[in-house]
Short mmCIF file of C-alpha atoms in Angstrom, two decimals:
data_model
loop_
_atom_site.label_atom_id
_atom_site.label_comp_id
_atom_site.label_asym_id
_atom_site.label_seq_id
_atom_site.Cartn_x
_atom_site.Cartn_y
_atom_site.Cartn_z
CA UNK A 1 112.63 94.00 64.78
CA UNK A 2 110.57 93.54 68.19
CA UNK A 3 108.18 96.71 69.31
CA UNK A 4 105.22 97.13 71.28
CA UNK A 5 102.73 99.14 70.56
CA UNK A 6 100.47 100.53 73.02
CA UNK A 7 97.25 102.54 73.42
CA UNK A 8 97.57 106.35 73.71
CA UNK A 9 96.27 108.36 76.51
CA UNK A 10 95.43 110.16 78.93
CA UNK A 11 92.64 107.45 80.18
CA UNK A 12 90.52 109.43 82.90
CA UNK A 13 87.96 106.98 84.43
CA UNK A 14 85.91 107.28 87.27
CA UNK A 15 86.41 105.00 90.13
CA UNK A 16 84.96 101.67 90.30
CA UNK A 17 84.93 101.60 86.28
CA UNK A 18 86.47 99.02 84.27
CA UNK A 19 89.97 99.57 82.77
CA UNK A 20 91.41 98.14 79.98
CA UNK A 21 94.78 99.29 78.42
CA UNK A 22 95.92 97.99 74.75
CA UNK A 23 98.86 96.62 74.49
CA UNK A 24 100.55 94.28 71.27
CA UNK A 25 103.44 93.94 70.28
CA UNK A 26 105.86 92.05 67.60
CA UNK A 27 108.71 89.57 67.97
CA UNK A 28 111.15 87.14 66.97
CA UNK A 29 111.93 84.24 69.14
CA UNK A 30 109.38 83.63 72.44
CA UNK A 31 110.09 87.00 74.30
CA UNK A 32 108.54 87.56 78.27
CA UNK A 33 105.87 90.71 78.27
CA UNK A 34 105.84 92.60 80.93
CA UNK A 35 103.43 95.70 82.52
CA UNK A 36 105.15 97.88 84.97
CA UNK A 37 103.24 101.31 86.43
CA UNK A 38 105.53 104.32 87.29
CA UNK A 39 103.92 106.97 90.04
CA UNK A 40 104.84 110.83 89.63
CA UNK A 41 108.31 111.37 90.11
CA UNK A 42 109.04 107.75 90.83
CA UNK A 43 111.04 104.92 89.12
CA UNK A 44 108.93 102.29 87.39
CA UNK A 45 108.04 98.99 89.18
CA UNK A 46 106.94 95.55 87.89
CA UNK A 47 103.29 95.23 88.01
CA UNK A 48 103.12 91.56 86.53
CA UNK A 49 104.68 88.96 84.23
CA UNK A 50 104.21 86.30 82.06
CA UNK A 51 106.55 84.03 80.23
CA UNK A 52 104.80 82.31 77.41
CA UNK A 53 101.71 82.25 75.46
CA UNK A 54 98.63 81.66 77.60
CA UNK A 55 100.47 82.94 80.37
CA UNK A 56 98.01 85.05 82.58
CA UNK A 57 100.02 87.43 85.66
CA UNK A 58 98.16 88.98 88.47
CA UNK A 59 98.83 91.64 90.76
CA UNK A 60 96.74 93.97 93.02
CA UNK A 61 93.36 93.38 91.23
CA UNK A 62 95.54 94.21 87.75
CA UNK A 63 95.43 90.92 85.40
CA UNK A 64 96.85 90.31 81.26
CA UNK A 65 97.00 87.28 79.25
CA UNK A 66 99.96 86.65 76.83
CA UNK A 67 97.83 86.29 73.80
CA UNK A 68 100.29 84.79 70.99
CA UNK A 69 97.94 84.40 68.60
CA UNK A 70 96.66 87.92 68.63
CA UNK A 71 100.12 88.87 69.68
CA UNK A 72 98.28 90.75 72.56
CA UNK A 73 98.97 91.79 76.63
CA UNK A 74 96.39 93.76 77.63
CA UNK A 75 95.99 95.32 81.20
CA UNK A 76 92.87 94.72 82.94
CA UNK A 77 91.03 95.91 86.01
CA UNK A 78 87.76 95.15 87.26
CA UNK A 79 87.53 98.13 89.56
CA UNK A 80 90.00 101.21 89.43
CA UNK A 81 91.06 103.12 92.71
CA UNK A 82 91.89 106.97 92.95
CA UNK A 83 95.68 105.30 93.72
CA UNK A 84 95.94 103.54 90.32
CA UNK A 85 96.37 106.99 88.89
CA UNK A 86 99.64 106.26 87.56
CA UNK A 87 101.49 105.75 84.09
CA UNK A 88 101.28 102.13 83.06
CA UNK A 89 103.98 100.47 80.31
CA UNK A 90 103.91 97.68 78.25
CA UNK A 91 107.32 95.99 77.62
CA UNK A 92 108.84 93.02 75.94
CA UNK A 93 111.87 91.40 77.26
CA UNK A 94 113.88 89.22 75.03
CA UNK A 95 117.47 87.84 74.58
CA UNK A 96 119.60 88.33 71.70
CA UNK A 97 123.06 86.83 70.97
CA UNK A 98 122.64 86.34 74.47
CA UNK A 99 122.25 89.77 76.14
CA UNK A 100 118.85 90.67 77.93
CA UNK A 101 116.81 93.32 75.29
CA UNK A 102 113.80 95.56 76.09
CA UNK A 103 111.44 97.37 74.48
CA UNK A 104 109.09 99.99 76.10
CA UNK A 105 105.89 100.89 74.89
CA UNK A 106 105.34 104.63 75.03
CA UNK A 107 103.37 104.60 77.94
CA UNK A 108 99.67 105.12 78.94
CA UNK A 109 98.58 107.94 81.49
CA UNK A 110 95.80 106.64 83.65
CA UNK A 111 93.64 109.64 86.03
CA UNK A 112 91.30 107.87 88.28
CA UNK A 113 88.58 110.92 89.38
CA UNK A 114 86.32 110.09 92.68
CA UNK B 1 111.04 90.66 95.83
CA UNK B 2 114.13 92.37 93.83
CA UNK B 3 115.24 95.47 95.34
CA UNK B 4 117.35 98.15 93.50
CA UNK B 5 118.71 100.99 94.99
CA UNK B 6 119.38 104.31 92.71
CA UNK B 7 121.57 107.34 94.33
CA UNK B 8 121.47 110.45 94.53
CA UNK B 9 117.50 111.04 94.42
CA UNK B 10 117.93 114.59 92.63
CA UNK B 11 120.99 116.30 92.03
CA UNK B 12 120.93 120.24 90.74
CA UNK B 13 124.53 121.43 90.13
CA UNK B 14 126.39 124.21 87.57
CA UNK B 15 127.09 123.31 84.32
CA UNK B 16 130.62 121.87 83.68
CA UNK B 17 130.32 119.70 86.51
CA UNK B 18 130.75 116.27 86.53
CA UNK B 19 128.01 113.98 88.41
CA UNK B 20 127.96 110.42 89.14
CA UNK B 21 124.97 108.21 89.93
CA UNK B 22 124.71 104.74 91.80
CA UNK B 23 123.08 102.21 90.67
CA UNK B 24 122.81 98.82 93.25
CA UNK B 25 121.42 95.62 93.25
CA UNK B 26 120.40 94.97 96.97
CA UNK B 27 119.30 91.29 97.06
CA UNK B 28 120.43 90.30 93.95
CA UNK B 29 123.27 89.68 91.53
CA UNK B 30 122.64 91.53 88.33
CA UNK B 31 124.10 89.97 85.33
CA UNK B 32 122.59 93.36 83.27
CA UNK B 33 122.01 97.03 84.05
CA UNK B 34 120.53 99.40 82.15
CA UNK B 35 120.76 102.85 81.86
CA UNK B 36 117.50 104.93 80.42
CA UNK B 37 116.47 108.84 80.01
CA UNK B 38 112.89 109.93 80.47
CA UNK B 39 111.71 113.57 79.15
CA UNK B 40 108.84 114.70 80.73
CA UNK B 41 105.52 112.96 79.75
CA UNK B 42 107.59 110.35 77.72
CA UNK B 43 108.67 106.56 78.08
CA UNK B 44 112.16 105.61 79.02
CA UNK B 45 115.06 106.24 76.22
CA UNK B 46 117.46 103.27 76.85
CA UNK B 47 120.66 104.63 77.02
CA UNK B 48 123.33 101.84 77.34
CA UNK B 49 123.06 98.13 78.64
CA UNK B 50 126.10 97.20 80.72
CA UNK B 51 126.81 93.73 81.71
CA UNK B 52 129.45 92.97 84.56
CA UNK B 53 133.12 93.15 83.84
CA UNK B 54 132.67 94.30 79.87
CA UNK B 55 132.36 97.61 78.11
CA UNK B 56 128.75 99.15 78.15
CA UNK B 57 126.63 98.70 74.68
CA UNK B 58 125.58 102.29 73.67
CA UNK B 59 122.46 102.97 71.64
CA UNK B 60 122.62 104.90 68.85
CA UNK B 61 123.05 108.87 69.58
CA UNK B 62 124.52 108.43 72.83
CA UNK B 63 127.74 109.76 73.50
CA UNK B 64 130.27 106.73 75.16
CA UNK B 65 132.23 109.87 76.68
CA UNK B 66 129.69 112.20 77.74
CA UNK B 67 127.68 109.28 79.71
CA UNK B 68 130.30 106.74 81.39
CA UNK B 69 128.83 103.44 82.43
CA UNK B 70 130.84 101.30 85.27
CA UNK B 71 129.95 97.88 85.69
CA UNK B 72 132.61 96.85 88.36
CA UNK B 73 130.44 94.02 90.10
CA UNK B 74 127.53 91.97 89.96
CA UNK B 75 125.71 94.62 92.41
CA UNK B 76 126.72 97.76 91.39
CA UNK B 77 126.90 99.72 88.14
CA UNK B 78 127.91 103.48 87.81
CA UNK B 79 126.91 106.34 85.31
CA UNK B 80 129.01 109.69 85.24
CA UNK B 81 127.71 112.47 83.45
CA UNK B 82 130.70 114.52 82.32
CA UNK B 83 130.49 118.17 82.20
CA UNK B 84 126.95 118.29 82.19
CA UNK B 85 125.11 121.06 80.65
CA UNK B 86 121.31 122.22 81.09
CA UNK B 87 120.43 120.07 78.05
CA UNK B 88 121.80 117.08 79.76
CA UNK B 89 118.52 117.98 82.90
CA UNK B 90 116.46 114.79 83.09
CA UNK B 91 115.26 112.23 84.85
CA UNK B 92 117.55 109.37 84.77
CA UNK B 93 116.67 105.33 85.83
CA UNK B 94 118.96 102.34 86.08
CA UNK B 95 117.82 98.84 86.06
CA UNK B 96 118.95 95.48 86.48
CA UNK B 97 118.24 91.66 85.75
CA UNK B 98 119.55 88.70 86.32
CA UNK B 99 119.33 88.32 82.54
CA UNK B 100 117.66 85.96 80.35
CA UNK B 101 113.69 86.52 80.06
CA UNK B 102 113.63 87.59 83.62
CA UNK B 103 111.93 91.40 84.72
CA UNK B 104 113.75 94.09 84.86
CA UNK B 105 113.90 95.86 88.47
CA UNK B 106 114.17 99.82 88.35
CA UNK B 107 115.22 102.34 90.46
CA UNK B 108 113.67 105.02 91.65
CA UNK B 109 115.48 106.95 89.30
CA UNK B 110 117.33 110.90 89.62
CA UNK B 111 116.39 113.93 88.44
CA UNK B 112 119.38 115.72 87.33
CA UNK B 113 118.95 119.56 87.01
CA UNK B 114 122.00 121.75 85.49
CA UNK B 115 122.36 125.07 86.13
#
């Protein structure tokens, strides 16, 4: 079946470093991948998108390619913020016998320290 | 962008009562909702996907009659928690889609805490 498998944390980086969070995953069909972030004691919200292989999605500085061949979405940032501190999720969207299905990855705890 | 709208915030009440949370799709018409659990410093547990006007989809473990799911419209699904006991405390989170490949939208979920 699909999953995602994604890097374990807590990351703890120091602002201004580089952040990159594994993510790959495995699937059927041509699935959408997904990153959302979810802030203490908050729902999650979408951080970016992409559709199909190559795709790259953007948002706030935060950038991932959908990588078919190395069946990869990794979260980049050039330069984290103390606000970034959040947990970040990898997910796979896909459709089957036409119902929307998701799958989470566990989640990745990211502490930005000044 | 997509807004969804997730009510009650936080609800603490005795155990053996019944609580219902909203789930709403402001500017949008959600073909799917879905229904997920989170235990602290975990990822989401989907619960049950419910698409408008048929019986929710369950996963496996979750009981249909402890956790009702109402889909009546294409804005607006519903999950009771029926007699709810401290094991049922969590943090609960709806979203919705217009289905397809397209993003899930979440709430901003409610923490349920039983007596």
């Amino acid at each position: 079946g699909n999953s995602v498998t994604q890097m374990e944390g807590p990351v703890t980086l120091s602002e201004e470093a580089f952040l990159t969070i594994n993510c790959t995953y495995t699937a059927t069909g041509y699935p959408s991948l997904f990153w959302y972030v979810q802030y203490p004691g908050e729902g999650l919200q979408l951080l970016l998108k992409a559709t199909k292989a190559d795709d790259k999605g953007s948002n706030k500085g935060f950038e991932a390619t959908y990588r078919k061949e190395t069946t990869s979405f990794h979260l980049e940032k050039g330069s984290v913020q103390v606000s970034d501190s959040a947990v970040y999720f990898c997910a796979l969207i896909f459709r089957l016998r036409g119902y929307q299905k998701v799958t989470f990855g566990i989640g990745t705890k990211l502490q930005v320290i000044p | 962008g997509a807004v969804v709208s997730q009510h009650p915030s936080r609800v603490i009440c005795k155990s053996g009562t019944s609580v219902k949370i909203e789930c709403r799709s402001l500017d949008f018409q959600a073909t799917t909702m879905f229904w997920y659990r989170q235990f602290p410093k975990q990822s989401l547990m989907l619960m049950a996907t419910s698409n408008e006007g048929s019986k929710a989809t369950y996963e496996q473990g979750v009981e249909k009659d402890k956790f009702l799911i109402n889909h009546a419209s294409l804005t607006l699904s519903t999950l009771t928690v029926t007699s709810a006991h401290p094991e049922d405390s969590s943090f609960y989170i709806c979203s919705a889609s217009w289905g397809g490949n397209q993003p899930q939208h979440f709430g901003d979920g409610t923490r349920l805490s039983i007596l």
